[in-house]
PDB file of C-alpha atoms in Angstrom:
ATOM      1  CA  MET L  14     -18.343  -7.903  -9.719  1.00  0.00           C
ATOM      2  CA  PRO L  15     -17.337  -8.523  -6.217  1.00  0.00           C
ATOM      3  CA  THR L  16     -20.027 -11.152  -5.431  1.00  0.00           C
ATOM      4  CA  ALA L  17     -17.635 -13.829  -3.793  1.00  0.00           C
ATOM      5  CA  PHE L  18     -16.623 -10.957  -1.642  1.00  0.00           C
ATOM      6  CA  ASN L  19     -20.023  -9.848  -0.966  1.00  0.00           C
ATOM      7  CA  ALA L  20     -20.871 -13.326   0.299  1.00  0.00           C
ATOM      8  CA  LEU L  21     -17.878 -13.974   2.892  1.00  0.00           C
ATOM      9  CA  PRO L  22     -19.012 -13.925   6.173  1.00  0.00           C
ATOM     10  CA  PRO L  23     -17.963 -10.639   8.223  1.00  0.00           C
ATOM     11  CA  GLU L  24     -14.746 -12.178   9.859  1.00  0.00           C
ATOM     12  CA  GLU L  25     -13.488 -13.501   6.680  1.00  0.00           C
ATOM     13  CA  ALA L  26     -14.076 -10.391   4.873  1.00  0.00           C
ATOM     14  CA  ARG L  27     -12.355  -8.288   7.132  1.00  0.00           C
ATOM     15  CA  ALA L  28      -9.371 -10.632   7.345  1.00  0.00           C
ATOM     16  CA  ALA L  29      -9.214 -10.738   3.551  1.00  0.00           C
ATOM     17  CA  LEU L  30      -9.143  -6.770   3.433  1.00  0.00           C
ATOM     18  CA  LEU L  31      -6.511  -6.898   6.125  1.00  0.00           C
ATOM     19  CA  THR L  32      -4.175  -8.377   3.530  1.00  0.00           C
ATOM     20  CA  CYS L  33      -4.835  -5.303   1.232  1.00  0.00           C
ATOM     21  CA  CYS L  34      -4.478  -2.721   4.186  1.00  0.00           C
ATOM     22  CA  GLY L  35      -3.327  -2.982   7.609  1.00  0.00           C
ATOM     23  CA  SER L  36      -5.803  -0.484   9.131  1.00  0.00           C
ATOM     24  CA  LEU L  37      -8.418  -2.580  10.984  1.00  0.00           C
ATOM     25  CA  ARG L  38     -10.763   0.518  10.875  1.00  0.00           C
ATOM     26  CA  TRP L  39     -10.574   0.661   7.328  1.00  0.00           C
ATOM     27  CA  ALA L  40     -11.106  -3.294   6.849  1.00  0.00           C
ATOM     28  CA  GLN L  41     -14.031  -3.075   9.219  1.00  0.00           C
ATOM     29  CA  ARG L  42     -15.551  -0.061   7.337  1.00  0.00           C
ATOM     30  CA  LEU L  43     -15.500  -1.663   3.967  1.00  0.00           C
ATOM     31  CA  ALA L  44     -16.515  -4.961   5.227  1.00  0.00           C
ATOM     32  CA  ARG L  45     -19.502  -3.524   7.142  1.00  0.00           C
ATOM     33  CA  HIS L  46     -20.801  -1.548   4.069  1.00  0.00           C
ATOM     34  CA  ARG L  47     -20.953  -4.673   1.815  1.00  0.00           C
ATOM     35  CA  PRO L  48     -22.704  -5.380  -0.670  1.00  0.00           C
ATOM     36  CA  TYR L  49     -20.924  -3.794  -3.370  1.00  0.00           C
ATOM     37  CA  PRO L  50     -22.533  -3.561  -6.774  1.00  0.00           C
ATOM     38  CA  ASP L  51     -19.244  -3.805  -8.708  1.00  0.00           C
ATOM     39  CA  LEU L  52     -15.598  -3.364  -8.420  1.00  0.00           C
ATOM     40  CA  GLY L  53     -15.592   0.409  -9.268  1.00  0.00           C
ATOM     41  CA  ALA L  54     -17.813   1.006  -6.162  1.00  0.00           C
ATOM     42  CA  LEU L  55     -15.643  -1.221  -3.861  1.00  0.00           C
ATOM     43  CA  LEU L  56     -12.569   0.790  -5.086  1.00  0.00           C
ATOM     44  CA  ALA L  57     -14.306   4.048  -4.423  1.00  0.00           C
ATOM     45  CA  ALA L  58     -15.270   2.904  -0.942  1.00  0.00           C
ATOM     46  CA  SER L  59     -11.509   2.022  -0.528  1.00  0.00           C
ATOM     47  CA  ASP L  60     -10.348   5.262  -1.789  1.00  0.00           C
ATOM     48  CA  GLU L  61     -12.759   7.021   0.791  1.00  0.00           C
ATOM     49  CA  GLY L  62     -11.673   4.987   3.598  1.00  0.00           C
ATOM     50  CA  CYS L  63      -7.907   5.663   3.021  1.00  0.00           C
ATOM     51  CA  TYR L  64      -8.620   9.340   2.694  1.00  0.00           C
ATOM     52  CA  ASP L  65     -10.375   9.186   6.261  1.00  0.00           C
ATOM     53  CA  LEU L  66      -7.768   7.336   7.925  1.00  0.00           C
ATOM     54  CA  ALA L  67      -7.045   8.978  11.455  1.00  0.00           C
ATOM     55  CA  ALA L  68      -3.484   9.462  12.219  1.00  0.00           C
ATOM     56  CA  ALA L  69      -3.354   6.089  14.550  1.00  0.00           C
ATOM     57  CA  ASP L  70      -5.065   4.245  11.517  1.00  0.00           C
ATOM     58  CA  LEU L  71      -2.610   5.337   9.192  1.00  0.00           C
ATOM     59  CA  ASP L  72       0.254   4.355  11.533  1.00  0.00           C
ATOM     60  CA  GLU L  73      -1.295   1.071  11.954  1.00  0.00           C
ATOM     61  CA  ALA L  74      -1.465   0.578   7.985  1.00  0.00           C
ATOM     62  CA  LEU L  75       2.180   1.908   7.829  1.00  0.00           C
ATOM     63  CA  ALA L  76       3.309  -0.746  10.604  1.00  0.00           C
ATOM     64  CA  ALA L  77       1.614  -3.530   8.668  1.00  0.00           C
ATOM     65  CA  GLU L  78       3.777  -2.499   5.453  1.00  0.00           C
ATOM     66  CA  SER L  79       6.975  -2.835   7.728  1.00  0.00           C
ATOM     67  CA  ALA L  80       6.122  -6.461   8.159  1.00  0.00           C
ATOM     68  CA  SER L  81       5.417  -6.965   4.267  1.00  0.00           C
ATOM     69  CA  PRO L  82       7.990  -8.408   2.257  1.00  0.00           C
ATOM     70  CA  MET L  83       9.575  -6.138  -0.180  1.00  0.00           C
ATOM     71  CA  PRO L  84       8.281  -6.743  -3.742  1.00  0.00           C
ATOM     72  CA  PRO L  85      10.268  -8.801  -6.185  1.00  0.00           C
ATOM     73  CA  LEU L  86      13.030  -6.790  -7.883  1.00  0.00           C
ATOM     74  CA  GLY L  87      13.367  -8.154 -11.285  1.00  0.00           C
ATOM     75  CA  ALA L  88      16.281  -6.366 -12.646  1.00  0.00           C
ATOM     76  CA  ARG L  89      19.308  -8.479 -13.501  1.00  0.00           C
ATOM     77  CA  GLY L  90      22.484  -7.687 -15.073  1.00  0.00           C
ATOM     78  CA  PRO L  91      25.801  -5.574 -14.238  1.00  0.00           C
ATOM     79  CA  GLY L  92      25.067  -3.206 -11.387  1.00  0.00           C
ATOM     80  CA  THR L  93      22.243  -4.916  -9.944  1.00  0.00           C
ATOM     81  CA  LEU L  94      23.817  -6.022  -6.907  1.00  0.00           C
ATOM     82  CA  ALA L  95      25.062  -2.483  -6.212  1.00  0.00           C
ATOM     83  CA  ALA L  96      21.383  -1.240  -6.735  1.00  0.00           C
ATOM     84  CA  HIS L  97      19.956  -3.661  -4.438  1.00  0.00           C
ATOM     85  CA  THR L  98      22.604  -2.893  -1.878  1.00  0.00           C
ATOM     86  CA  ALA L  99      21.695   1.111  -2.446  1.00  0.00           C
ATOM     87  CA  LEU L 100      18.118   0.288  -2.040  1.00  0.00           C
ATOM     88  CA  ARG L 101      18.617  -1.559   1.281  1.00  0.00           C
ATOM     89  CA  ALA L 102      20.498   1.257   2.538  1.00  0.00           C
ATOM     90  CA  ALA L 103      17.928   3.874   1.500  1.00  0.00           C
ATOM     91  CA  HIS L 104      15.130   1.776   3.102  1.00  0.00           C
ATOM     92  CA  ALA L 105      16.895   1.833   6.305  1.00  0.00           C
ATOM     93  CA  GLU L 106      17.693   5.682   6.201  1.00  0.00           C
ATOM     94  CA  TYR L 107      14.188   6.204   5.316  1.00  0.00           C
ATOM     95  CA  GLU L 108      12.550   4.094   7.922  1.00  0.00           C
ATOM     96  CA  ARG L 109      15.095   5.665  10.618  1.00  0.00           C
ATOM     97  CA  ARG L 110      14.359   9.201   9.434  1.00  0.00           C
ATOM     98  CA  PHE L 111      10.357   8.796   8.828  1.00  0.00           C
ATOM     99  CA  ARG L 112       9.611   5.893  11.207  1.00  0.00           C
ATOM    100  CA  HIS L 113       7.766   4.015   8.814  1.00  0.00           C
ATOM    101  CA  ALA L 114       8.186   1.717   5.833  1.00  0.00           C
ATOM    102  CA  PHE L 115       8.688   3.187   2.620  1.00  0.00           C
ATOM    103  CA  VAL L 116       5.466   2.616   0.271  1.00  0.00           C
ATOM    104  CA  ILE L 117       5.459   2.864  -3.511  1.00  0.00           C
ATOM    105  CA  CYS L 118       2.733   1.723  -5.819  1.00  0.00           C
ATOM    106  CA  LEU L 119       4.555  -0.028  -8.578  1.00  0.00           C
ATOM    107  CA  ASP L 120       1.037  -0.857 -10.424  1.00  0.00           C
ATOM    108  CA  GLY L 121       1.926  -0.349 -14.194  1.00  0.00           C
ATOM    109  CA  TYR L 122       5.491  -0.834 -14.138  1.00  0.00           C
ATOM    110  CA  GLY L 123       7.475  -3.831 -15.906  1.00  0.00           C
ATOM    111  CA  GLU L 124       9.469  -6.168 -13.670  1.00  0.00           C
ATOM    112  CA  ASP L 125      12.504  -4.444 -15.321  1.00  0.00           C
ATOM    113  CA  GLU L 126      11.285  -0.972 -14.239  1.00  0.00           C
ATOM    114  CA  VAL L 127      11.014  -2.025 -10.428  1.00  0.00           C
ATOM    115  CA  LEU L 128      14.200  -1.481  -9.128  1.00  0.00           C
ATOM    116  CA  ASP L 129      14.763   1.759 -10.821  1.00  0.00           C
ATOM    117  CA  GLN L 130      11.305   3.311  -9.834  1.00  0.00           C
ATOM    118  CA  MET L 131      12.045   2.375  -6.114  1.00  0.00           C
ATOM    119  CA  LEU L 132      15.627   3.735  -6.199  1.00  0.00           C
ATOM    120  CA  ALA L 133      14.393   7.074  -7.952  1.00  0.00           C
ATOM    121  CA  GLY L 134      11.257   7.235  -5.601  1.00  0.00           C
ATOM    122  CA  ILE L 135      13.102   6.415  -2.137  1.00  0.00           C
ATOM    123  CA  ARG L 136      15.688   8.967  -3.131  1.00  0.00           C
ATOM    124  CA  THR L 137      13.253  11.825  -3.876  1.00  0.00           C
ATOM    125  CA  ARG L 138      11.058  11.274  -0.987  1.00  0.00           C
ATOM    126  CA  LEU L 139      14.283  11.290   1.478  1.00  0.00           C
ATOM    127  CA  GLY L 140      14.494  15.015   0.665  1.00  0.00           C
ATOM    128  CA  HIS L 141      10.850  15.558   1.921  1.00  0.00           C
ATOM    129  CA  ASP L 142       9.903  16.927   5.383  1.00  0.00           C
ATOM    130  CA  PRO L 143       8.406  14.662   7.679  1.00  0.00           C
ATOM    131  CA  ASP L 144       4.627  16.171   6.922  1.00  0.00           C
ATOM    132  CA  GLU L 145       5.057  16.002   3.307  1.00  0.00           C
ATOM    133  CA  GLU L 146       6.226  12.712   3.337  1.00  0.00           C
ATOM    134  CA  ARG L 147       3.394  11.338   5.618  1.00  0.00           C
ATOM    135  CA  ALA L 148       1.090  12.579   2.990  1.00  0.00           C
ATOM    136  CA  VAL L 149       3.012  11.097   0.101  1.00  0.00           C
ATOM    137  CA  ALA L 150       3.158   7.799   1.917  1.00  0.00           C
ATOM    138  CA  ALA L 151      -0.740   8.189   2.596  1.00  0.00           C
ATOM    139  CA  ASP L 152      -1.418   8.551  -1.143  1.00  0.00           C
ATOM    140  CA  GLU L 153       0.921   5.590  -2.179  1.00  0.00           C
ATOM    141  CA  LEU L 154      -0.511   3.501   0.399  1.00  0.00           C
ATOM    142  CA  ARG L 155      -3.903   4.311  -1.237  1.00  0.00           C
ATOM    143  CA  ARG L 156      -2.891   3.405  -4.337  1.00  0.00           C
ATOM    144  CA  THR L 157      -1.223   0.231  -3.375  1.00  0.00           C
ATOM    145  CA  VAL L 158      -4.077  -0.872  -1.265  1.00  0.00           C
ATOM    146  CA  ARG L 159      -6.269  -0.198  -4.701  1.00  0.00           C
ATOM    147  CA  GLY L 160      -4.155  -2.458  -6.635  1.00  0.00           C
ATOM    148  CA  ARG L 161      -4.245  -5.061  -4.083  1.00  0.00           C
ATOM    149  CA  LEU L 162      -7.994  -4.942  -3.477  1.00  0.00           C
ATOM    150  CA  ALA L 163      -8.534  -5.183  -7.245  1.00  0.00           C
ATOM    151  CA  ARG L 164      -6.273  -8.185  -7.643  1.00  0.00           C
ATOM    152  CA  PHE L 165      -7.919  -9.936  -4.670  1.00  0.00           C
ATOM    153  CA  ILE L 166     -11.560  -9.292  -6.172  1.00  0.00           C
ATOM    154  CA  THR L 167     -10.334 -10.330  -9.539  1.00  0.00           C
ATOM    155  CA  GLY L 168      -8.764 -13.664  -7.963  1.00  0.00           C
ATOM    156  CA  CYS L 169     -12.217 -14.316  -6.086  1.00  0.00           C
ATOM    157  CA  ALA L 170     -14.446 -14.283  -9.270  1.00  0.00           C
TER     158      ALA L 170
END
């Protein structure tokens, strides 16, 4: 139950939400619609807010992702350095091509799977046209935000 989140002053709620998604409009919307009866209702509101992001709001959220550190990549062993190098090069190409950060939801993957999932995802998505990739990035952002929000609320309990 998001009791602690519901009790936050509006500015603190918005600030907390902005750590989950960089869209000010999304954060204001979710903060304004409190209280939420349970985590499911908050996550549903988050999903709806993500689906309703205007182009400028999505740009803002994706720009915030560019400033976020990459997730820890837990793979170790032979070939890891080469994989990290390939991933850095792929990220640079992705950002050059699509003009925003590569966003992928890695919830549910083990630490030893993260690097492979990122490499496979970015390689596949580099083949998308810009409109198709924007839609995929928006959905990956929604899923990523959902996970961040659930972890935040669980940590507040």
